[in-house]
Tab-separated table of C-alpha atoms and ligand atoms in Angstrom:
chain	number	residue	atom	x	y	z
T	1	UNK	CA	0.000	0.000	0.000
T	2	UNK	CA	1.653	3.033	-1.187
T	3	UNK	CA	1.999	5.701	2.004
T	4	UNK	CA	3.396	9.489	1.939
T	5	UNK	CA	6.628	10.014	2.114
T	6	UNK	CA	7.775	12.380	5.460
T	7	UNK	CA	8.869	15.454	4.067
T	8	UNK	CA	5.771	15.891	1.351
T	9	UNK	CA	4.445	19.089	1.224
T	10	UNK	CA	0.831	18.067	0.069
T	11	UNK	CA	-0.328	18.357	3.868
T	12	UNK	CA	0.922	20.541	6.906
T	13	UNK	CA	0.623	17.525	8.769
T	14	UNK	CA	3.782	15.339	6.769
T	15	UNK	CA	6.272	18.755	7.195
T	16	UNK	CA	8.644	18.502	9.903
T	17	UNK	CA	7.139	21.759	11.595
T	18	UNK	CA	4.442	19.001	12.486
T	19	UNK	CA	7.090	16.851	14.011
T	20	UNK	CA	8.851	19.936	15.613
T	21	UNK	CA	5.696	21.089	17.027
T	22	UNK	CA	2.618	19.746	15.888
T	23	UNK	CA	-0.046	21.688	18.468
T	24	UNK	CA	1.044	24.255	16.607
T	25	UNK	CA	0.226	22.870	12.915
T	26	UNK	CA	-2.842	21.329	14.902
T	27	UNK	CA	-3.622	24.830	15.912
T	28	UNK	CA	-4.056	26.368	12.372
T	29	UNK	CA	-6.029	23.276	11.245
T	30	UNK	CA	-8.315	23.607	13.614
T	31	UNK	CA	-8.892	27.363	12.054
T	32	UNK	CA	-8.715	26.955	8.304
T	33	UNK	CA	-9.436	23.004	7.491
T	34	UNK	CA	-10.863	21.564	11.054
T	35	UNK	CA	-11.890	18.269	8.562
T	36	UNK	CA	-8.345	17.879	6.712
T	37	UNK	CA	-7.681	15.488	4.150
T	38	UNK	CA	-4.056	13.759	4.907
T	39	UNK	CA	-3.558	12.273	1.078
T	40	UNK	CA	-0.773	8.846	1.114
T	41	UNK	CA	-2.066	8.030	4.306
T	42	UNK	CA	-5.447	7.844	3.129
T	43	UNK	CA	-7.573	9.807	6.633
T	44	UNK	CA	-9.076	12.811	7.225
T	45	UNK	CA	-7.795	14.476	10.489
T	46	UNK	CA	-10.678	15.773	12.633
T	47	UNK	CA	-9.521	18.590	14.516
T	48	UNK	CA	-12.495	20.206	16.469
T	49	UNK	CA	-13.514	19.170	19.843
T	50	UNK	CA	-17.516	18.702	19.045
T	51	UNK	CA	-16.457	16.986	15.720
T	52	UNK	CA	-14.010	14.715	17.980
T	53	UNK	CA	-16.614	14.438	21.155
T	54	UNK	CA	-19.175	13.243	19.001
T	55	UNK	CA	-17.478	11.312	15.994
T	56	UNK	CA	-16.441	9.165	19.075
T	57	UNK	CA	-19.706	7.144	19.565
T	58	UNK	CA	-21.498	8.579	16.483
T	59	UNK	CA	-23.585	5.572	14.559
T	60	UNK	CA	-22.364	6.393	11.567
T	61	UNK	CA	-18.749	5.415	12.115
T	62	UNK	CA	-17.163	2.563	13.595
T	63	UNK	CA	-13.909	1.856	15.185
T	64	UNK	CA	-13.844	-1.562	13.386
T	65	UNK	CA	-10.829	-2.219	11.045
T	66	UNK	CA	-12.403	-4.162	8.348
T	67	UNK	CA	-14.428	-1.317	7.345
T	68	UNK	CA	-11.892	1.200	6.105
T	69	UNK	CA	-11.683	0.660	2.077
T	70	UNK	CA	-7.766	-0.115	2.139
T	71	UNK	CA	-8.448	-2.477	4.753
T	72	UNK	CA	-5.426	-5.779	4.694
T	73	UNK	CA	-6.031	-8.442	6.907
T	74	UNK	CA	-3.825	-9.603	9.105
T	75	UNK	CA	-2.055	-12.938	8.203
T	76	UNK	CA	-4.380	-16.005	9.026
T	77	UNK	CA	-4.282	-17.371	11.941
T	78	UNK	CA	-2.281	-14.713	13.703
T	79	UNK	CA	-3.498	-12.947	16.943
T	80	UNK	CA	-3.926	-9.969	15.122
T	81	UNK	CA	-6.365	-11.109	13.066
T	82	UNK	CA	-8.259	-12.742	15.872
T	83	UNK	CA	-8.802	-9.375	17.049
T	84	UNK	CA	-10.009	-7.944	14.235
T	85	UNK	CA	-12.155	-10.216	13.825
T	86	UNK	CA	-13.693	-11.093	17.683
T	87	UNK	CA	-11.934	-8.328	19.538
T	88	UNK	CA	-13.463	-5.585	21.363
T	89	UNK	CA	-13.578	-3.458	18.590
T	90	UNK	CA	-15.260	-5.268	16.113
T	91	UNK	CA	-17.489	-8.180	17.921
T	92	UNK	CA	-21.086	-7.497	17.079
T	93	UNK	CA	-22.819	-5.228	20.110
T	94	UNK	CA	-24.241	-8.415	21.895
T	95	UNK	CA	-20.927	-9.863	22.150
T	96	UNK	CA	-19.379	-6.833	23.122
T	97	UNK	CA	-21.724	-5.823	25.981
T	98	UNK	CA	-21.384	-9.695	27.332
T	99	UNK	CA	-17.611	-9.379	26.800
T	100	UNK	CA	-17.421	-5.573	28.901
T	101	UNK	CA	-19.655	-6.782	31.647
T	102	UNK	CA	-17.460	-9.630	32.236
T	103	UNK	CA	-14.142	-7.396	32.570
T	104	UNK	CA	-16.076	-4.294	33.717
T	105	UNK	CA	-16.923	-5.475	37.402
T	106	UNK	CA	-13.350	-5.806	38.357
T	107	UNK	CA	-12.605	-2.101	37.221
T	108	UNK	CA	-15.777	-0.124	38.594
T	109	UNK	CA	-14.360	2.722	41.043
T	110	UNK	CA	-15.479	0.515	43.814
T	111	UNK	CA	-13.372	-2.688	42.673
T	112	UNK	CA	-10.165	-0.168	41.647
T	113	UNK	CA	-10.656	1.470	45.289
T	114	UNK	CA	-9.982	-1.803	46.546
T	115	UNK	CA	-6.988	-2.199	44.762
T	116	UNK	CA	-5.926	0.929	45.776
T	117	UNK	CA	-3.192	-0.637	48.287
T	118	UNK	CA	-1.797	-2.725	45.880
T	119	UNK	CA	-1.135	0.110	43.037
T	120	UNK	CA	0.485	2.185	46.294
T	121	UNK	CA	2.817	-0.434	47.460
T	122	UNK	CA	3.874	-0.830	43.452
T	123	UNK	CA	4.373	3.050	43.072
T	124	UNK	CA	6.589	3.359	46.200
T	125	UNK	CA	8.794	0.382	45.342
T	126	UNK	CA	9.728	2.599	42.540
T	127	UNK	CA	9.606	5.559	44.088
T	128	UNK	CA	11.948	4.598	46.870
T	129	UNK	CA	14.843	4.032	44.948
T	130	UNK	CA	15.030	7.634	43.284
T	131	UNK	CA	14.545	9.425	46.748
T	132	UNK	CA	17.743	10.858	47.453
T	133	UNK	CA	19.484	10.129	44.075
T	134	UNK	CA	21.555	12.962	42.572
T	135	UNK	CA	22.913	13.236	38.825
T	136	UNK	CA	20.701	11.979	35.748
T	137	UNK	CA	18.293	9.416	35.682
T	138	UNK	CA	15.823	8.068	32.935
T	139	UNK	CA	12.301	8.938	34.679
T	140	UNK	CA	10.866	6.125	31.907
T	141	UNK	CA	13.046	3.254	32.781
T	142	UNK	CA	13.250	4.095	36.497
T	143	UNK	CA	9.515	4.902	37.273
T	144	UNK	CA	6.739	5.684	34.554
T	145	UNK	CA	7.613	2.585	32.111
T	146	UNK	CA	7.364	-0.322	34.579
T	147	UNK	CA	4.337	0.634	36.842
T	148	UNK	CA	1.477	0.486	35.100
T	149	UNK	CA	2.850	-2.956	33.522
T	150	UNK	CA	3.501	-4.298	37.196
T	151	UNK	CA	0.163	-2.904	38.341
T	152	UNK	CA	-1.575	-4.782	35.328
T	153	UNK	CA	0.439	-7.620	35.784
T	154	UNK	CA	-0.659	-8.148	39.704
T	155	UNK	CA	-4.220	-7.560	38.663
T	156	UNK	CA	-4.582	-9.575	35.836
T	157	UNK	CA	-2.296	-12.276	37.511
T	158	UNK	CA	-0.024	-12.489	34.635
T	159	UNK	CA	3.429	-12.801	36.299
T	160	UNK	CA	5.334	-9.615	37.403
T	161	UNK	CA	8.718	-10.787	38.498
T	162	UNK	CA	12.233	-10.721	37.257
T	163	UNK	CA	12.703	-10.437	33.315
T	164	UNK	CA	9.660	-11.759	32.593
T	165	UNK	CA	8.034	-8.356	33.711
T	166	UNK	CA	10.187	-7.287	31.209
T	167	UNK	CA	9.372	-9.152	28.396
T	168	UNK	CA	5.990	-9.029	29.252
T	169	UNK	CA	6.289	-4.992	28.942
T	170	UNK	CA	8.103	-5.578	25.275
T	171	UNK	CA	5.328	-7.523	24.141
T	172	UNK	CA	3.074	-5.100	25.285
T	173	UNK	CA	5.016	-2.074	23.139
T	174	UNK	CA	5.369	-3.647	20.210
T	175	UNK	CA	1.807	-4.900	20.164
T	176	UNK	CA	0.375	-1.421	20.554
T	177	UNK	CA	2.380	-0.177	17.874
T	178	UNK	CA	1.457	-2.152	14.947
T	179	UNK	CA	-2.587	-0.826	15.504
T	180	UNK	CA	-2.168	2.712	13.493
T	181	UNK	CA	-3.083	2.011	10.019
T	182	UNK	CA	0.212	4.092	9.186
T	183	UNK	CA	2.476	1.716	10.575
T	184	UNK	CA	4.817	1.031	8.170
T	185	UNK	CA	4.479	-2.887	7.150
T	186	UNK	CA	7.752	-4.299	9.365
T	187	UNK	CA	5.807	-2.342	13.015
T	188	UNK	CA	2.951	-4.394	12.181
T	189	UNK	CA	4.925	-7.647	11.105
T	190	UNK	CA	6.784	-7.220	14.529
T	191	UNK	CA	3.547	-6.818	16.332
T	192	UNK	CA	2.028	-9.849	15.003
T	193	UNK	CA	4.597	-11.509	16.164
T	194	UNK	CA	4.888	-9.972	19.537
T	195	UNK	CA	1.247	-10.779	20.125
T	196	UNK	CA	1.262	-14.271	19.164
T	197	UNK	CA	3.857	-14.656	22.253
T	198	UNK	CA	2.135	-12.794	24.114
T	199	UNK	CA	-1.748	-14.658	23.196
T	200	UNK	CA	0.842	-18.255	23.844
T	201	UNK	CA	1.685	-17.227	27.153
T	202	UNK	CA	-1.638	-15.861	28.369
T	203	UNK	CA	-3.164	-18.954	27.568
T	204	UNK	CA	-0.694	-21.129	29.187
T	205	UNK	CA	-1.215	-19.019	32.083
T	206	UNK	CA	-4.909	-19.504	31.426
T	207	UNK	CA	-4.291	-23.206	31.676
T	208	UNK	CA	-2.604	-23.099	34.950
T	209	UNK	CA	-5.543	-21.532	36.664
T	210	UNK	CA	-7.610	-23.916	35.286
T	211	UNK	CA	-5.635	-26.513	37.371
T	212	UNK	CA	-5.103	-24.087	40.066
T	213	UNK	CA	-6.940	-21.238	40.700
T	214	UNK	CA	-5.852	-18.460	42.916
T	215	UNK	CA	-7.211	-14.959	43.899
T	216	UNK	CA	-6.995	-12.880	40.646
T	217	UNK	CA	-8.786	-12.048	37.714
T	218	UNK	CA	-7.501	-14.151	35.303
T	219	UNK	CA	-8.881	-17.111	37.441
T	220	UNK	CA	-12.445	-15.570	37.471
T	221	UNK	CA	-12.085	-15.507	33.950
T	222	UNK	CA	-11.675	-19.120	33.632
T	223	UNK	CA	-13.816	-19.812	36.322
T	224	UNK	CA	-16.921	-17.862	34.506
T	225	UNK	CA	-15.951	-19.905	31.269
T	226	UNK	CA	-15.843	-23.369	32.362
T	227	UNK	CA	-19.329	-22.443	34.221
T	228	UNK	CA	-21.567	-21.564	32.007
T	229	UNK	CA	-19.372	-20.761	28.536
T	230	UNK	CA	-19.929	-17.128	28.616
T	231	UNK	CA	-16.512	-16.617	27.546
T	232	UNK	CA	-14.608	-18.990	24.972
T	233	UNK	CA	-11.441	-19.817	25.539
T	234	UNK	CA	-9.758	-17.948	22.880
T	235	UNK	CA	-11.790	-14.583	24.030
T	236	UNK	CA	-10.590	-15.032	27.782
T	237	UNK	CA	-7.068	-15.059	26.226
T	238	UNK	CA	-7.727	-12.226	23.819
T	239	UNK	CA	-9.635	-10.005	26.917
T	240	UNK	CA	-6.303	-10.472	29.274
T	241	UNK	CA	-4.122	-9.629	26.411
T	242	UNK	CA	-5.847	-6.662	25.836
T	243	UNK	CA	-5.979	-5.254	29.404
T	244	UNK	CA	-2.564	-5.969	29.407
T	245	UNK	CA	-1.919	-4.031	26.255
T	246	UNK	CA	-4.292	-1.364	26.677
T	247	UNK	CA	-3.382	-0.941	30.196
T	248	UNK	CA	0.324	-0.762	30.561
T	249	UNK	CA	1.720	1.562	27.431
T	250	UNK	CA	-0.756	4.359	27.650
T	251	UNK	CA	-0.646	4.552	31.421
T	252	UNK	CA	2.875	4.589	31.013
T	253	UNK	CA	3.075	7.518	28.736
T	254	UNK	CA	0.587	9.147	30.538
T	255	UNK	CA	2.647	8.869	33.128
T	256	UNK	CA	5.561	10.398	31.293
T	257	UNK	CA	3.725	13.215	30.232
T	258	UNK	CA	3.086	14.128	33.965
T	259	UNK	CA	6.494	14.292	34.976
T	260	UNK	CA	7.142	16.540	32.300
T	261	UNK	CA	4.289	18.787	32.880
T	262	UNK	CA	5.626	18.883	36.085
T	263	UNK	CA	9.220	19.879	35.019
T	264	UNK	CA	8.421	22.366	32.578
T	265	UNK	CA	5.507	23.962	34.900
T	266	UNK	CA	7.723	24.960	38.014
T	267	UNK	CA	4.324	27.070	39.238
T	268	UNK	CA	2.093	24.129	38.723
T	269	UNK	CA	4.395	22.119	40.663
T	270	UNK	CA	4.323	24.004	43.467
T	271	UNK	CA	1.210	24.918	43.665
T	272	UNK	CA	0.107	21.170	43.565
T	273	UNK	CA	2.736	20.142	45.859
T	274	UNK	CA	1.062	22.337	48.685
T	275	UNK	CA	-2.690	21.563	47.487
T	276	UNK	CA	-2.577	18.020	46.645
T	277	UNK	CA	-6.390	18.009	47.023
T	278	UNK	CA	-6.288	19.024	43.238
T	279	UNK	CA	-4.287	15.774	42.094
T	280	UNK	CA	-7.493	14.655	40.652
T	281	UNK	CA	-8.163	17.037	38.010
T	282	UNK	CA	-4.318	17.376	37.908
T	283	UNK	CA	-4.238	14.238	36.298
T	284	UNK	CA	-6.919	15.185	34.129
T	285	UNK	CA	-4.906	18.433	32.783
T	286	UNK	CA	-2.095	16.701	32.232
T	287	UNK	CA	-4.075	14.231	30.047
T	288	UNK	CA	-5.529	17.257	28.335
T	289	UNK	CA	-2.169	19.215	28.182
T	290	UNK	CA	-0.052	16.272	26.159
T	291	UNK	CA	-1.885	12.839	25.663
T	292	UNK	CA	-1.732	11.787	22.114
T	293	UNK	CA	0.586	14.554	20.224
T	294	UNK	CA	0.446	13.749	16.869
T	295	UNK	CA	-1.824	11.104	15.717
T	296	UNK	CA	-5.820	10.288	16.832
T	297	UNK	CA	-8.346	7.166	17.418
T	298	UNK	CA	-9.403	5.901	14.310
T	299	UNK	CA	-12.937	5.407	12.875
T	300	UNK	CA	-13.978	4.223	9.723
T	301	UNK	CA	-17.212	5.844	7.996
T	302	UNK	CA	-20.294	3.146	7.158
T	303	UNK	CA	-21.972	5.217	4.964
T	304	UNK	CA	-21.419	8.601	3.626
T	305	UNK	CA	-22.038	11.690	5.434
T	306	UNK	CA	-20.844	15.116	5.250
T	307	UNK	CA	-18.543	16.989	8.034
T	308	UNK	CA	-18.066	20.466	7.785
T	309	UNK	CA	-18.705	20.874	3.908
T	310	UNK	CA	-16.185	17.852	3.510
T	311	UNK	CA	-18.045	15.046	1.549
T	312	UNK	CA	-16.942	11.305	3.760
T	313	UNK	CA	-17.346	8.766	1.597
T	314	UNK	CA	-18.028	4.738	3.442
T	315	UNK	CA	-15.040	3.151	4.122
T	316	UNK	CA	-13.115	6.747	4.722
T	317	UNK	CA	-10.646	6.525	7.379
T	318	UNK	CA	-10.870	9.539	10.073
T	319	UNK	CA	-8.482	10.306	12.823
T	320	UNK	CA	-10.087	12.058	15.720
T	321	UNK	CA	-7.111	14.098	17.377
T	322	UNK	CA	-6.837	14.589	20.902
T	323	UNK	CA	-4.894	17.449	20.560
T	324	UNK	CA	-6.713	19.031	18.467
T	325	UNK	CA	-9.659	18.320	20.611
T	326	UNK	CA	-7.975	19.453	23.664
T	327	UNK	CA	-6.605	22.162	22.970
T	328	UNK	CA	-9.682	24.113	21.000
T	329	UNK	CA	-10.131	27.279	22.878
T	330	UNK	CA	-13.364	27.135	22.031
T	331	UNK	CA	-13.875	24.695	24.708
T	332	UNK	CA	-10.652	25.707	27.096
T	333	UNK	CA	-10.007	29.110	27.080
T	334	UNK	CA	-6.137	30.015	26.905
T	335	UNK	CA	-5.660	26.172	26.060
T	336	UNK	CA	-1.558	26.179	25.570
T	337	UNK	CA	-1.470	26.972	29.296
T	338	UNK	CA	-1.028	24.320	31.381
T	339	UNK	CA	-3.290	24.797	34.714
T	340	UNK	CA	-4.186	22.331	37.362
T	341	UNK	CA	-6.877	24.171	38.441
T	342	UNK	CA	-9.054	24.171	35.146
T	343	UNK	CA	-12.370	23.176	34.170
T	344	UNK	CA	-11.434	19.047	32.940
T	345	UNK	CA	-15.552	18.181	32.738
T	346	UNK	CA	-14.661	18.621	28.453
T	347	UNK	CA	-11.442	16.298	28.465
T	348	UNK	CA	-12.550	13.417	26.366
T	349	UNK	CA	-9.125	11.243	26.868
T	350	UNK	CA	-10.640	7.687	27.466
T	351	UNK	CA	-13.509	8.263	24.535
T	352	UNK	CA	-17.227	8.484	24.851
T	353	UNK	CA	-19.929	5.633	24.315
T	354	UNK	CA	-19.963	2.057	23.921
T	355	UNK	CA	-16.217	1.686	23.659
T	356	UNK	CA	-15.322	4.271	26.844
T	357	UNK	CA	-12.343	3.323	28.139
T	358	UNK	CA	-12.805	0.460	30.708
T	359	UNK	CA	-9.336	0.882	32.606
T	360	UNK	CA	-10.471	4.920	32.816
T	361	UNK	CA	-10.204	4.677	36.881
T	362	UNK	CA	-7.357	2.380	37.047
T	363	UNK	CA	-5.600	4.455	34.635
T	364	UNK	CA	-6.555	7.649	36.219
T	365	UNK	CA	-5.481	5.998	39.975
T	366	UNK	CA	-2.021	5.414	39.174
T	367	UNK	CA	-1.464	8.376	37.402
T	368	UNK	CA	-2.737	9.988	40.794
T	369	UNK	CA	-0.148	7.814	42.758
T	370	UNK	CA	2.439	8.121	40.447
T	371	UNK	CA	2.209	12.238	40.745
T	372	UNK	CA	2.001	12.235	44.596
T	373	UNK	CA	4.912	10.328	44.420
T	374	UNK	CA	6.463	12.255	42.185
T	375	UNK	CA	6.145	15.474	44.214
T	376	UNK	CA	8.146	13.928	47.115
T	377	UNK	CA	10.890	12.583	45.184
T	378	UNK	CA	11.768	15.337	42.401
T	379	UNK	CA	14.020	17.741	44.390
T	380	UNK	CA	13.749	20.963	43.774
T	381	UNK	CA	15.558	22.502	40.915
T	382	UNK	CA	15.193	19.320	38.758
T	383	UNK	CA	15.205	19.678	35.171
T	384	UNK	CA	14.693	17.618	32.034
T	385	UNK	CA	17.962	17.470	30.042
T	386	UNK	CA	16.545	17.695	26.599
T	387	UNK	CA	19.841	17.357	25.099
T	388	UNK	CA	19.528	14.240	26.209
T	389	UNK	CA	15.932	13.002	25.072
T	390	UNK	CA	16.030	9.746	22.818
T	391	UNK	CA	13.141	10.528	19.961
T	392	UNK	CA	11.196	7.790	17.819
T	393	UNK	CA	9.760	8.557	14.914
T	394	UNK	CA	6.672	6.455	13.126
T	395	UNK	CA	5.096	8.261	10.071
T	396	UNK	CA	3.945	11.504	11.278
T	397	UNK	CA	4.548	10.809	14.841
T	398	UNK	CA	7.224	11.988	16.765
T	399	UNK	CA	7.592	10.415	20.796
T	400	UNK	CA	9.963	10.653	23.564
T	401	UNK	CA	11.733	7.391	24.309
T	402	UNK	CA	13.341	8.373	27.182
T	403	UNK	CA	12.853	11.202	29.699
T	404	UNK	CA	16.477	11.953	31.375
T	405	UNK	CA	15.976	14.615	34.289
T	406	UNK	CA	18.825	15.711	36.441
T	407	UNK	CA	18.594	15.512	40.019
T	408	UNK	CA	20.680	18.274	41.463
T	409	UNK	CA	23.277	17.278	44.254
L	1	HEM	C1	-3.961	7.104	30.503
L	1	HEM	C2	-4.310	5.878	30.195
L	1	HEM	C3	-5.368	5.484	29.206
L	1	HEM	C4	-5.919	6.184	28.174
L	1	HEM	C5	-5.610	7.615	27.737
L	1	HEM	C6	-6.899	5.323	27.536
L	1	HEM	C7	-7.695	5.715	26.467
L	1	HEM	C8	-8.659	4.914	25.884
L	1	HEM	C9	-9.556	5.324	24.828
L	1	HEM	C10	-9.571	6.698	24.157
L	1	HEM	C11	-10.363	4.282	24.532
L	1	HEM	C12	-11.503	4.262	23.502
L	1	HEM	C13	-11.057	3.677	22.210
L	1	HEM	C14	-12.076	3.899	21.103
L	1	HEM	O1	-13.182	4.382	21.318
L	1	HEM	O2	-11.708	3.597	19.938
L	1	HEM	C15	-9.974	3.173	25.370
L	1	HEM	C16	-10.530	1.910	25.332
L	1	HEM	C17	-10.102	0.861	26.133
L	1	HEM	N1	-9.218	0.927	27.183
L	1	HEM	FE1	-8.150	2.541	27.767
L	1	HEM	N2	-6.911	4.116	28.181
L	1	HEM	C18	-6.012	4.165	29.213
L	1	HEM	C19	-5.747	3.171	30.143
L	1	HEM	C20	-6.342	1.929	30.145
L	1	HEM	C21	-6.120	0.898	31.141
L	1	HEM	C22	-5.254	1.044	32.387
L	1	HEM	C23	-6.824	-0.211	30.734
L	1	HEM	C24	-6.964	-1.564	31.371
L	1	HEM	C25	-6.984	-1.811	32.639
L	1	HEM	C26	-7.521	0.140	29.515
L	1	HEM	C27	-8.352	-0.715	28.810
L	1	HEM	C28	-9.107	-0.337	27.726
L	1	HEM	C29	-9.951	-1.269	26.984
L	1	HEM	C30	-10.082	-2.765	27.233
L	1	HEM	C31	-10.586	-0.514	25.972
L	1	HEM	C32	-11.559	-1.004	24.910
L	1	HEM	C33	-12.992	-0.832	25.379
L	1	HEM	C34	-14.015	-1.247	24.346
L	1	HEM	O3	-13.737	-1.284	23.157
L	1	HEM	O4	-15.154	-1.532	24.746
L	1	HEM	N3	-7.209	1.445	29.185
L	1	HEM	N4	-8.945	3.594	26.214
């Protein structure tokens, strides 16, 4: 499938001003082509926040795969394909109401309340080895990369110790990756790969509980199968994968993007560090402030329909962007200011409608913990060494790899 090259000048979004800053391309979108056709790639980049907000659960679009006109499946047989086929995305609305109520109950606010001392004691284990460091550490490695997988881990009961945390956390990466539909064709060939591992070891997990079952989720699972076959086999493997998935890389950057908030905010920092009643909507700034820079959630169009003069043919590919989203002042005024103390009700980070996010409390829990944390171990004066920041670059989609911050003696 032929893609656009970086560096082609047929859309603002494929110049590297978008990869230098793109809220700021984003920004003059949003004014002069709020529906923008993105040719190579094949998508039209949505841009307002109503269009986003409501494009999310509108019934004319879908968040299935197969319908986009330059749909490929996935090789046969592969885990990928599974998905696309049963997954969460694309199983017909019976299935996926039977398969949400199964996985919802163990993520209402009450059940992730409960699980509140088990996401603490993960945070400070990680938290306690940077208090008192000095010189420059990698915030990602040492603290925002490997909580939300252990958290995940412990609830799903898919093993969190040693290296195969580690692996576990790789799997979960590269999976993620191949979804865009720009991924080039090697990102997605690694991330079939990486979740056929991943779908093999869940199951032989899956297995185990079945001979032995112990006090997690994964066991319910199982359990609730081999009662009354609400959930096959394949689908309790495909639900634990996704959790895992869904659960550990975008708490992770979300993560990320609070500590740097945080850095580059010295005001906000303070202020937040004396008033940590406003941690709540903190988080929900921070999601607001940085989540998703550059790309969007993709829907496909099942029948045509027209969006701001812009005729969308079915099987159109659009890209709802959260930036652009969250930052239209038409919704929050002065929006490139970062400010723990605005009005969040508009933030629209974990979707609307039938496929709202389900780990939305979990997620927004450890991000909580993580930032409380954070405000007791970042002395002051710490800084982000951006000389030092490790970039990767997919398509049009520039992210930080690492986030090295110096801890001054
Ligand atoms: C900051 C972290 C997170 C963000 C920003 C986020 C965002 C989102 C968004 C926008 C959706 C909707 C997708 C769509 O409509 O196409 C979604 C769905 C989903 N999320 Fe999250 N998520 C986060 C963390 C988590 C966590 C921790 C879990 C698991 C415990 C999780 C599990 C899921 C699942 C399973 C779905 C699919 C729901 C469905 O299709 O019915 N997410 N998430």
């Amino acid at each position: 499938m032929a893609t656009a090259a970086h560096g082609d000048t047929s859309s603002p979004i494929l110049s590297d001003a978008y990869l230098a800053d793109p809220i700021a391309v984003l920004a003059q979108l949003r004014q002069s082509d709020p529906v923008h056709w993105v040719p190579g790639h094949e998508f039209w980049l949505v841009t307002r926040h109503d269009d986003v907000s409501r494009l999310f659960a509108d019934p004319n679009c879908t968040p299935d795969p197969r319908a986009w006109e330059r749909y490929q499946p996935a090789p046969v047989g592969s885990w990928r394909s599974q998905i696309e086929d049963r997954g969460l995305f694309s199983a017909p609305r019976e299935d996926h109401a039977r398969q949400r109520r199964l996985v919802s109950a163990a993520l209402t606010p009450r059940a992730v309340k409960r699980m509140e001392g088990q996401v603490l004691e993960v945070v400070e284990q990680f938290a306690a080895a940077l208090r008192g460091r000095t010189g420059v550490i990698d915030l990602m490695e040492a603290f925002t990369n490997p909580i939300p997988n252990a958290v995940i881990s412990r609830i799903t009961g898919v093993p969190a110790k040693g290296d195969d945390d580690r692996r576990f956390r790789e799997l979960a990466q590269r999976t993620i990756r191949g979804f865009p539909s720009f991924a080039p064709e090697e990102v997605k060939r690694d991330a079939d790969e990486a979740a056929d591992e991943m779908a093999a070891w869940v199951r032989e997990m899956a297995e185990e509980r079945r001979r032995h079952p112990r006090e997690d989720f994964l066991s319910d699972l199982v359990q609730a199968h081999d009662m009354d076959d609400r959930m096959t086999n394949d689908e309790v493997v495909m639900m634990v994968a996704a959790l895992v998935n869904a659960g550990s890389e975008t708490t992770a950057l979300g993560g990320t993007y609070a500590l740097r908030a945080l850095l580059e905010n010295p005001q906000e920092w303070a202020k937040l560090r004396n008033h940590r009643e406003l941690l709540d909507n903190a988080v929900m700034e921070i999601l607001r402030y940085d989540f998703g820079v550059g790309g969007g959630l993709p829907r496909y169009a099942m029948q045509d329909f027209e969006l701001r003069g812009k005729p969308i043919r079915k099987g159109q590919q659009l890209q709802l962007s959260f930036n652009g989203a969250h930052r239209d002042p038409e919704v929050f005024p002065n929006p490139d200011r970062f400010d723990v103390e605005r009005d969040t009700r508009n933030v629209v980070i974990f979707g609307r409608g039938p496929h709202f996010c389900l780990g939305a409390n979990l997620a927004k829990q450890e991000m909580r913990f993580m930032v409380d944390a954070a405000l007791d171990f970042l002395p002051p004066g710490a800084s982000i060494r951006h000389d030092l920041v490790e970039w990767s670059q997919m398509a049009f989609v520039r992210r930080m790899e690492t986030l090295p911050v110096e801890f001054p003696a």
